[in-house]
């Protein structure tokens, strides 16, 4: 008891000290309002979520991805499937390549065009050449998904993270996180798993 | 006799291969992370396809050599796909003379274990965790390490 007078300031100091170490991770969390963008598509046109062609969209599946990364490549067919399944239900895919051209020459705009042709992408494949969108969204690696829901003029983040729980073997997938999130949104139900983590290729950030 | 020798050497190659770079599960990694000894552990997550991982690798191998007589162990946990074990992973190891403490982590449900390694890990590689037990401390770094910063950190933790 005698020591309690000393202990209180010690505790207060410890609490203060520990709070100094709470790291605020950058980027969007579920519930955040996402910014729109105007980025160059592989067809040469600028694409924004407010475009007339998206006027019926209920939201978007934003996928930060690229050409060179084996994890992105492993998911390419599944990204195509997501778009063919959900674009007609109001959730089209928009793929965005955020990698710096100097650090990752395979992810150049010209090679993006080639890749989109080869794989017959039916969705925009945009080049985030300033990396501002990837930075603002908090994309960490490729592929990294953000499911957005359109609410009036706003785009609200509903899910962030992995596409599913098995990168290498699509046949062994047991949890389809993006599908589950969108199915819940379409059914007006809360999303059971609103964010996940996965391994991917580091985004090749420009050297500052 | 020659036949037997060939067979013997083949057996040795096969068995040393298995010991050299085992395929492990998260439980194996967990026991590694939770081992409480006076040894400092540097656990590096990497993959053969990951350019920044390959760039930082020489710094790790150099430091490992320099600190060979100290109580520090370097472990290299690859996130290569299991199907690439023979075609990419093993050839890479022999090319870079990586002989010790190299693993391939076969645990595809990343979301189930990333936070258990470190909650700050967002999922990109390279990522490195340095664990020391006198006193208990853990340092986590997501991204490429320079030789200088890695050496400074590890040297400050070994005894």
Short mmCIF file of C-alpha atoms in Angstrom, two decimals:
data_model
loop_
_atom_site.label_atom_id
_atom_site.label_comp_id
_atom_site.label_asym_id
_atom_site.label_seq_id
_atom_site.Cartn_x
_atom_site.Cartn_y
_atom_site.Cartn_z
CA UNK A 1 0.00 0.00 0.00
CA UNK A 2 2.77 2.33 0.97
CA UNK A 3 4.23 2.03 -2.48
CA UNK A 4 1.04 2.77 -4.36
CA UNK A 5 1.79 6.48 -4.51
CA UNK A 6 4.96 5.75 -6.37
CA UNK A 7 3.36 3.07 -8.51
CA UNK A 8 0.65 5.30 -9.95
CA UNK A 9 3.02 7.65 -11.77
CA UNK A 10 5.11 4.67 -12.81
CA UNK A 11 2.05 3.04 -14.35
CA UNK A 12 1.02 6.28 -15.98
CA UNK A 13 4.47 6.56 -17.46
CA UNK A 14 4.37 2.97 -18.71
CA UNK A 15 0.98 3.51 -20.35
CA UNK A 16 2.28 6.65 -22.01
CA UNK A 17 5.37 4.80 -23.15
CA UNK A 18 3.44 1.88 -24.62
CA UNK A 19 1.05 4.18 -26.48
CA UNK A 20 4.05 5.73 -28.20
CA UNK A 21 4.67 2.36 -29.81
CA UNK A 22 1.23 1.86 -31.31
CA UNK A 23 1.90 1.83 -35.00
CA UNK A 24 -0.78 3.27 -37.21
CA UNK A 25 -0.74 1.20 -40.37
CA UNK A 26 -1.31 3.23 -43.48
CA UNK A 27 -4.06 2.60 -45.98
CA UNK A 28 -7.73 1.76 -46.02
CA UNK A 29 -9.56 -0.43 -43.55
CA UNK A 30 -13.09 -1.75 -44.00
CA UNK A 31 -15.46 1.17 -43.41
CA UNK A 32 -13.13 3.80 -44.86
CA UNK A 33 -14.15 6.03 -47.74
CA UNK A 34 -12.00 5.31 -50.82
CA UNK A 35 -10.93 7.96 -53.29
CA UNK A 36 -11.75 7.73 -56.98
CA UNK A 37 -8.96 7.75 -59.57
CA UNK A 38 -8.33 8.64 -63.18
CA UNK A 39 -5.73 6.23 -64.52
CA UNK A 40 -4.66 5.18 -67.98
CA UNK A 41 -6.10 1.91 -69.21
CA UNK A 42 -4.36 -0.50 -71.60
CA UNK A 43 -6.66 0.84 -74.38
CA UNK A 44 -5.23 4.33 -73.90
CA UNK A 45 -8.32 5.80 -72.23
CA UNK A 46 -8.48 7.20 -68.72
CA UNK A 47 -10.71 5.20 -66.37
CA UNK A 48 -12.51 6.41 -63.26
CA UNK A 49 -15.11 4.75 -61.05
CA UNK A 50 -17.47 7.62 -61.93
CA UNK A 51 -17.36 6.77 -65.65
CA UNK A 52 -20.65 6.51 -67.50
CA UNK A 53 -19.85 2.86 -68.33
CA UNK A 54 -19.99 2.07 -64.60
CA UNK A 55 -23.28 3.88 -63.93
CA UNK A 56 -24.97 0.62 -62.92
CA UNK A 57 -22.13 -0.54 -60.67
CA UNK A 58 -23.00 -1.24 -57.05
CA UNK A 59 -19.33 -1.32 -56.24
CA UNK A 60 -15.95 -2.48 -57.49
CA UNK A 61 -13.39 -5.20 -57.03
CA UNK A 62 -10.14 -3.23 -57.11
CA UNK A 63 -7.17 -5.56 -57.58
CA UNK A 64 -3.62 -4.22 -57.31
CA UNK A 65 -1.72 -6.65 -59.47
CA UNK A 66 1.01 -6.75 -62.09
CA UNK A 67 2.60 -8.80 -64.86
CA UNK A 68 5.79 -10.14 -63.32
CA UNK A 69 4.75 -11.45 -59.91
CA UNK A 70 4.23 -15.23 -59.71
CA UNK A 71 1.49 -14.70 -57.13
CA UNK A 72 -0.34 -12.30 -59.45
CA UNK A 73 0.07 -14.75 -62.31
CA UNK A 74 -1.28 -17.56 -60.14
CA UNK A 75 -4.42 -15.48 -59.58
CA UNK A 76 -4.94 -14.15 -63.13
CA UNK A 77 -7.56 -16.71 -64.10
CA UNK A 78 -9.36 -16.24 -60.82
CA UNK A 79 -9.41 -12.46 -61.32
CA UNK A 80 -10.91 -13.03 -64.77
CA UNK A 81 -13.52 -15.35 -63.20
CA UNK A 82 -14.37 -12.78 -60.53
CA UNK A 83 -15.12 -10.24 -63.25
CA UNK A 84 -17.16 -12.62 -65.38
CA UNK A 85 -19.15 -13.68 -62.35
CA UNK A 86 -19.70 -10.35 -60.62
CA UNK A 87 -19.54 -7.59 -63.27
CA UNK A 88 -23.07 -8.48 -64.38
CA UNK A 89 -24.20 -8.39 -60.74
CA UNK A 90 -22.83 -4.88 -60.27
CA UNK A 91 -19.29 -5.54 -59.04
CA UNK A 92 -16.84 -5.27 -61.94
CA UNK A 93 -13.11 -5.79 -61.54
CA UNK A 94 -10.66 -2.92 -62.01
CA UNK A 95 -7.04 -4.12 -62.05
CA UNK A 96 -4.31 -1.60 -61.23
CA UNK A 97 -0.58 -2.08 -61.74
CA UNK A 98 1.30 0.08 -59.21
CA UNK A 99 4.89 -1.03 -59.89
CA UNK A 100 7.64 1.38 -60.81
CA UNK A 101 8.78 0.78 -64.35
CA UNK A 102 12.48 1.32 -63.59
CA UNK A 103 12.49 -1.25 -60.81
CA UNK A 104 10.22 -3.70 -62.58
CA UNK A 105 10.61 -3.44 -66.37
CA UNK A 106 8.28 -6.42 -66.91
CA UNK A 107 5.46 -4.27 -65.59
CA UNK A 108 5.78 -1.54 -68.20
CA UNK A 109 2.68 -0.05 -69.82
CA UNK A 110 3.56 -1.72 -73.14
CA UNK A 111 3.84 -5.13 -71.52
CA UNK A 112 0.59 -4.52 -69.63
CA UNK A 113 -1.10 -4.04 -73.02
CA UNK A 114 0.40 -7.34 -74.21
CA UNK A 115 -0.63 -9.18 -71.08
CA UNK A 116 -4.20 -7.87 -71.23
CA UNK A 117 -4.46 -8.99 -74.87
CA UNK A 118 -2.94 -12.41 -74.20
CA UNK A 119 -5.26 -13.10 -71.30
CA UNK A 120 -8.22 -11.33 -72.96
CA UNK A 121 -8.96 -9.13 -69.95
CA UNK A 122 -12.56 -7.93 -70.12
CA UNK A 123 -11.88 -5.37 -67.38
CA UNK A 124 -9.69 -2.28 -67.21
CA UNK A 125 -6.02 -2.83 -66.45
CA UNK A 126 -4.76 0.55 -65.29
CA UNK A 127 -1.31 1.95 -64.75
CA UNK A 128 -0.84 3.84 -61.47
CA UNK A 129 2.27 5.58 -62.72
CA UNK A 130 2.62 7.99 -59.78
CA UNK A 131 1.73 5.19 -57.32
CA UNK A 132 -0.53 7.70 -55.54
CA UNK A 133 -3.56 5.40 -55.64
CA UNK A 134 -1.65 2.37 -54.35
CA UNK A 135 -0.20 4.55 -51.56
CA UNK A 136 -3.56 6.04 -50.60
CA UNK A 137 -5.33 2.67 -50.65
CA UNK A 138 -2.50 1.05 -48.70
CA UNK A 139 -1.74 -1.64 -51.23
CA UNK A 140 1.20 -3.58 -49.81
CA UNK A 141 1.85 -6.35 -52.30
CA UNK A 142 0.44 -7.89 -55.45
CA UNK A 143 -2.20 -9.17 -55.66
CA UNK A 144 -4.02 -7.10 -53.02
CA UNK A 145 -7.79 -6.65 -53.25
CA UNK A 146 -10.10 -3.87 -52.09
CA UNK A 147 -13.83 -4.49 -52.47
CA UNK A 148 -15.71 -1.20 -52.57
CA UNK A 149 -19.41 -0.54 -52.25
CA UNK A 150 -20.98 2.50 -53.90
CA UNK A 151 -23.08 4.46 -51.44
CA UNK A 152 -24.45 7.59 -53.09
CA UNK A 153 -21.41 9.47 -54.32
CA UNK A 154 -19.06 7.57 -52.03
CA UNK A 155 -17.07 4.37 -52.37
CA UNK A 156 -16.87 2.56 -49.07
CA UNK A 157 -14.22 -0.10 -48.43
CA UNK A 158 -15.95 -3.35 -47.49
CA UNK A 159 -13.17 -5.90 -47.76
CA UNK A 160 -9.37 -5.82 -48.04
CA UNK A 161 -6.86 -8.58 -48.55
CA UNK A 162 -6.54 -11.92 -50.31
CA UNK A 163 -8.72 -13.41 -53.04
CA UNK A 164 -8.86 -16.81 -51.34
CA UNK A 165 -6.85 -19.13 -49.11
CA UNK A 166 -4.71 -21.01 -51.63
CA UNK A 167 -2.55 -19.15 -54.13
CA UNK A 168 -0.86 -22.16 -55.70
CA UNK A 169 -3.73 -24.63 -55.96
CA UNK A 170 -7.10 -23.20 -56.93
CA UNK A 171 -8.57 -26.70 -56.59
CA UNK A 172 -7.66 -26.75 -52.88
CA UNK A 173 -9.30 -23.42 -52.02
CA UNK A 174 -11.69 -23.66 -49.10
CA UNK A 175 -12.29 -19.98 -48.33
CA UNK A 176 -13.21 -17.61 -51.16
CA UNK A 177 -12.87 -14.32 -49.33
CA UNK A 178 -13.77 -11.96 -52.19
CA UNK A 179 -16.68 -14.09 -53.40
CA UNK A 180 -17.99 -14.37 -49.84
CA UNK A 181 -17.69 -10.62 -49.29
CA UNK A 182 -19.58 -9.76 -52.48
CA UNK A 183 -22.22 -12.43 -51.93
CA UNK A 184 -22.84 -10.91 -48.50
CA UNK A 185 -23.04 -7.39 -49.98
CA UNK A 186 -25.50 -8.59 -52.63
CA UNK A 187 -27.59 -10.30 -49.95
CA UNK A 188 -27.46 -7.23 -47.71
CA UNK A 189 -25.71 -9.20 -44.99
CA UNK A 190 -22.65 -8.26 -42.94
CA UNK A 191 -19.33 -9.55 -44.28
CA UNK A 192 -18.04 -12.33 -42.05
CA UNK A 193 -14.35 -11.82 -42.88
CA UNK A 194 -13.83 -8.15 -43.83
CA UNK A 195 -10.05 -8.32 -44.04
CA UNK A 196 -7.37 -10.94 -44.51
CA UNK A 197 -3.63 -11.07 -45.00
CA UNK A 198 -1.71 -12.89 -47.67
CA UNK A 199 1.77 -13.22 -49.06
CA UNK A 200 2.57 -11.42 -52.26
CA UNK A 201 5.24 -9.55 -54.19
CA UNK A 202 6.32 -6.29 -52.61
CA UNK A 203 5.08 -3.32 -54.59
CA UNK A 204 8.11 -1.84 -56.32
CA UNK A 205 7.96 1.68 -54.90
CA UNK A 206 9.83 4.44 -56.67
CA UNK A 207 13.10 5.32 -55.00
CA UNK A 208 12.53 8.67 -53.34
CA UNK B 1 31.90 -52.24 -56.27
CA UNK B 2 31.49 -49.22 -58.51
CA UNK B 3 27.78 -49.90 -58.67
CA UNK B 4 27.52 -49.88 -54.89
CA UNK B 5 29.46 -46.67 -54.66
CA UNK B 6 27.15 -44.99 -57.10
CA UNK B 7 24.15 -46.26 -55.20
CA UNK B 8 25.66 -45.13 -51.91
CA UNK B 9 26.46 -41.65 -53.20
CA UNK B 10 22.98 -41.42 -54.65
CA UNK B 11 21.50 -42.35 -51.30
CA UNK B 12 23.61 -39.73 -49.58
CA UNK B 13 22.53 -37.09 -52.07
CA UNK B 14 18.86 -37.98 -51.63
CA UNK B 15 19.00 -38.04 -47.84
CA UNK B 16 21.10 -34.91 -47.52
CA UNK B 17 18.68 -33.13 -49.83
CA UNK B 18 15.82 -33.96 -47.52
CA UNK B 19 17.70 -32.86 -44.44
CA UNK B 20 19.21 -29.87 -46.06
CA UNK B 21 16.07 -28.01 -46.94
CA UNK B 22 13.03 -29.64 -45.42
CA UNK B 23 9.47 -28.75 -46.24
CA UNK B 24 7.95 -27.57 -42.99
CA UNK B 25 4.53 -26.66 -41.60
CA UNK B 26 3.63 -23.68 -39.43
CA UNK B 27 3.86 -25.76 -36.24
CA UNK B 28 7.55 -26.35 -37.01
CA UNK B 29 8.07 -22.65 -37.58
CA UNK B 30 6.18 -21.83 -34.40
CA UNK B 31 8.42 -24.02 -32.28
CA UNK B 32 11.40 -22.33 -33.88
CA UNK B 33 10.03 -18.89 -33.07
CA UNK B 34 9.16 -19.90 -29.54
CA UNK B 35 12.42 -21.65 -28.67
CA UNK B 36 13.75 -19.97 -25.55
CA UNK B 37 17.50 -20.23 -25.42
CA UNK B 38 20.29 -17.71 -25.14
CA UNK B 39 20.71 -17.89 -28.90
CA UNK B 40 19.44 -15.05 -31.05
CA UNK B 41 17.43 -16.16 -34.07
CA UNK B 42 17.27 -14.31 -37.34
CA UNK B 43 14.39 -15.70 -39.37
CA UNK B 44 14.15 -14.43 -42.93
CA UNK B 45 11.09 -15.00 -45.12
CA UNK B 46 11.97 -15.07 -48.78
CA UNK B 47 11.38 -16.82 -52.11
CA UNK B 48 13.50 -17.62 -55.14
CA UNK B 49 11.25 -15.46 -57.36
CA UNK B 50 11.47 -12.41 -55.08
CA UNK B 51 14.03 -9.91 -56.41
CA UNK B 52 14.40 -7.80 -53.26
CA UNK B 53 14.82 -11.03 -51.25
CA UNK B 54 17.64 -12.14 -53.51
CA UNK B 55 19.22 -8.69 -53.29
CA UNK B 56 19.39 -8.74 -49.50
CA UNK B 57 20.43 -12.39 -49.23
CA UNK B 58 24.23 -11.80 -49.53
CA UNK B 59 24.07 -9.50 -46.49
CA UNK B 60 22.47 -12.26 -44.44
CA UNK B 61 24.95 -14.88 -45.63
CA UNK B 62 27.90 -12.58 -44.99
CA UNK B 63 26.75 -11.75 -41.49
CA UNK B 64 26.06 -15.41 -40.79
CA UNK B 65 29.66 -16.17 -41.72
CA UNK B 66 31.06 -13.31 -39.64
CA UNK B 67 29.11 -14.35 -36.58
CA UNK B 68 29.67 -18.08 -36.97
CA UNK B 69 31.20 -18.38 -33.49
CA UNK B 70 28.51 -16.29 -31.80
CA UNK B 71 25.22 -17.41 -30.34
CA UNK B 72 23.15 -16.45 -33.33
CA UNK B 73 21.41 -18.62 -35.88
CA UNK B 74 20.09 -17.61 -39.27
CA UNK B 75 17.06 -19.40 -40.64
CA UNK B 76 15.75 -18.91 -44.16
CA UNK B 77 12.09 -19.71 -44.63
CA UNK B 78 11.10 -19.82 -48.28
CA UNK B 79 7.55 -19.21 -49.47
CA UNK B 80 8.16 -20.85 -52.83
CA UNK B 81 5.42 -23.18 -53.98
CA UNK B 82 5.99 -26.84 -53.14
CA UNK B 83 5.67 -27.75 -56.82
CA UNK B 84 8.78 -25.63 -57.49
CA UNK B 85 10.85 -27.50 -54.87
CA UNK B 86 12.91 -29.58 -57.30
CA UNK B 87 12.84 -27.30 -60.32
CA UNK B 88 13.63 -23.93 -58.71
CA UNK B 89 14.18 -24.12 -54.99
CA UNK B 90 16.91 -26.77 -54.69
CA UNK B 91 18.88 -25.53 -57.72
CA UNK B 92 18.81 -22.03 -56.22
CA UNK B 93 20.19 -23.32 -52.91
CA UNK B 94 23.09 -25.13 -54.51
CA UNK B 95 23.86 -22.17 -56.78
CA UNK B 96 24.08 -19.86 -53.78
CA UNK B 97 25.70 -22.41 -51.46
CA UNK B 98 22.89 -22.12 -48.94
CA UNK B 99 23.43 -25.24 -46.90
CA UNK B 100 22.06 -24.69 -43.45
CA UNK B 101 18.74 -23.87 -41.94
CA UNK B 102 16.85 -23.39 -45.15
CA UNK B 103 13.22 -24.44 -45.26
CA UNK B 104 10.24 -24.31 -47.54
CA UNK B 105 7.10 -23.42 -45.61
CA UNK B 106 4.15 -25.35 -46.99
CA UNK B 107 1.29 -23.42 -45.45
CA UNK B 108 -0.88 -21.93 -48.20
CA UNK B 109 -3.55 -20.36 -45.96
CA UNK B 110 -1.40 -17.30 -45.30
CA UNK B 111 -4.12 -15.47 -43.42
CA UNK B 112 -4.07 -18.18 -40.74
CA UNK B 113 -0.44 -17.62 -39.69
CA UNK B 114 0.96 -14.22 -40.82
CA UNK B 115 -0.26 -12.46 -37.67
CA UNK B 116 1.25 -15.23 -35.53
CA UNK B 117 4.69 -14.44 -36.90
CA UNK B 118 4.14 -10.74 -36.28
CA UNK B 119 0.93 -8.70 -36.32
CA UNK B 120 2.76 -5.86 -38.09
CA UNK B 121 3.48 -8.02 -41.12
CA UNK B 122 1.26 -6.91 -43.99
CA UNK B 123 2.26 -9.80 -46.24
CA UNK B 124 5.06 -8.71 -48.55
CA UNK B 125 8.45 -10.37 -48.66
CA UNK B 126 11.24 -10.10 -47.78
CA UNK B 127 10.31 -9.95 -44.13
CA UNK B 128 12.63 -10.68 -41.23
CA UNK B 129 12.04 -11.36 -37.58
CA UNK B 130 14.88 -11.26 -35.07
CA UNK B 131 14.21 -12.98 -31.77
CA UNK B 132 16.31 -12.66 -28.67
CA UNK B 133 15.55 -13.93 -25.19
CA UNK B 134 17.93 -12.10 -22.89
CA UNK B 135 15.88 -10.06 -22.38
CA UNK B 136 12.85 -11.12 -24.44
CA UNK B 137 12.68 -8.98 -27.51
CA UNK B 138 11.46 -9.28 -31.07
CA UNK B 139 12.32 -7.08 -34.02
CA UNK B 140 10.31 -7.26 -37.20
CA UNK B 141 11.21 -5.74 -40.54
CA UNK B 142 9.10 -5.90 -43.70
CA UNK B 143 11.26 -5.01 -46.69
CA UNK B 144 14.84 -5.17 -47.79
CA UNK B 145 17.57 -5.05 -45.13
CA UNK B 146 20.88 -3.35 -45.81
CA UNK B 147 23.99 -5.08 -44.49
CA UNK B 148 24.63 -2.13 -42.17
CA UNK B 149 21.23 -2.07 -40.48
CA UNK B 150 21.03 -5.86 -40.20
CA UNK B 151 24.53 -6.10 -38.76
CA UNK B 152 23.87 -3.28 -36.30
CA UNK B 153 20.65 -4.89 -35.09
CA UNK B 154 21.98 -8.43 -34.76
CA UNK B 155 25.23 -7.34 -33.12
CA UNK B 156 23.29 -5.38 -30.53
CA UNK B 157 21.43 -8.55 -29.54
CA UNK B 158 24.08 -11.24 -29.36
CA UNK B 159 26.10 -12.09 -26.32
#
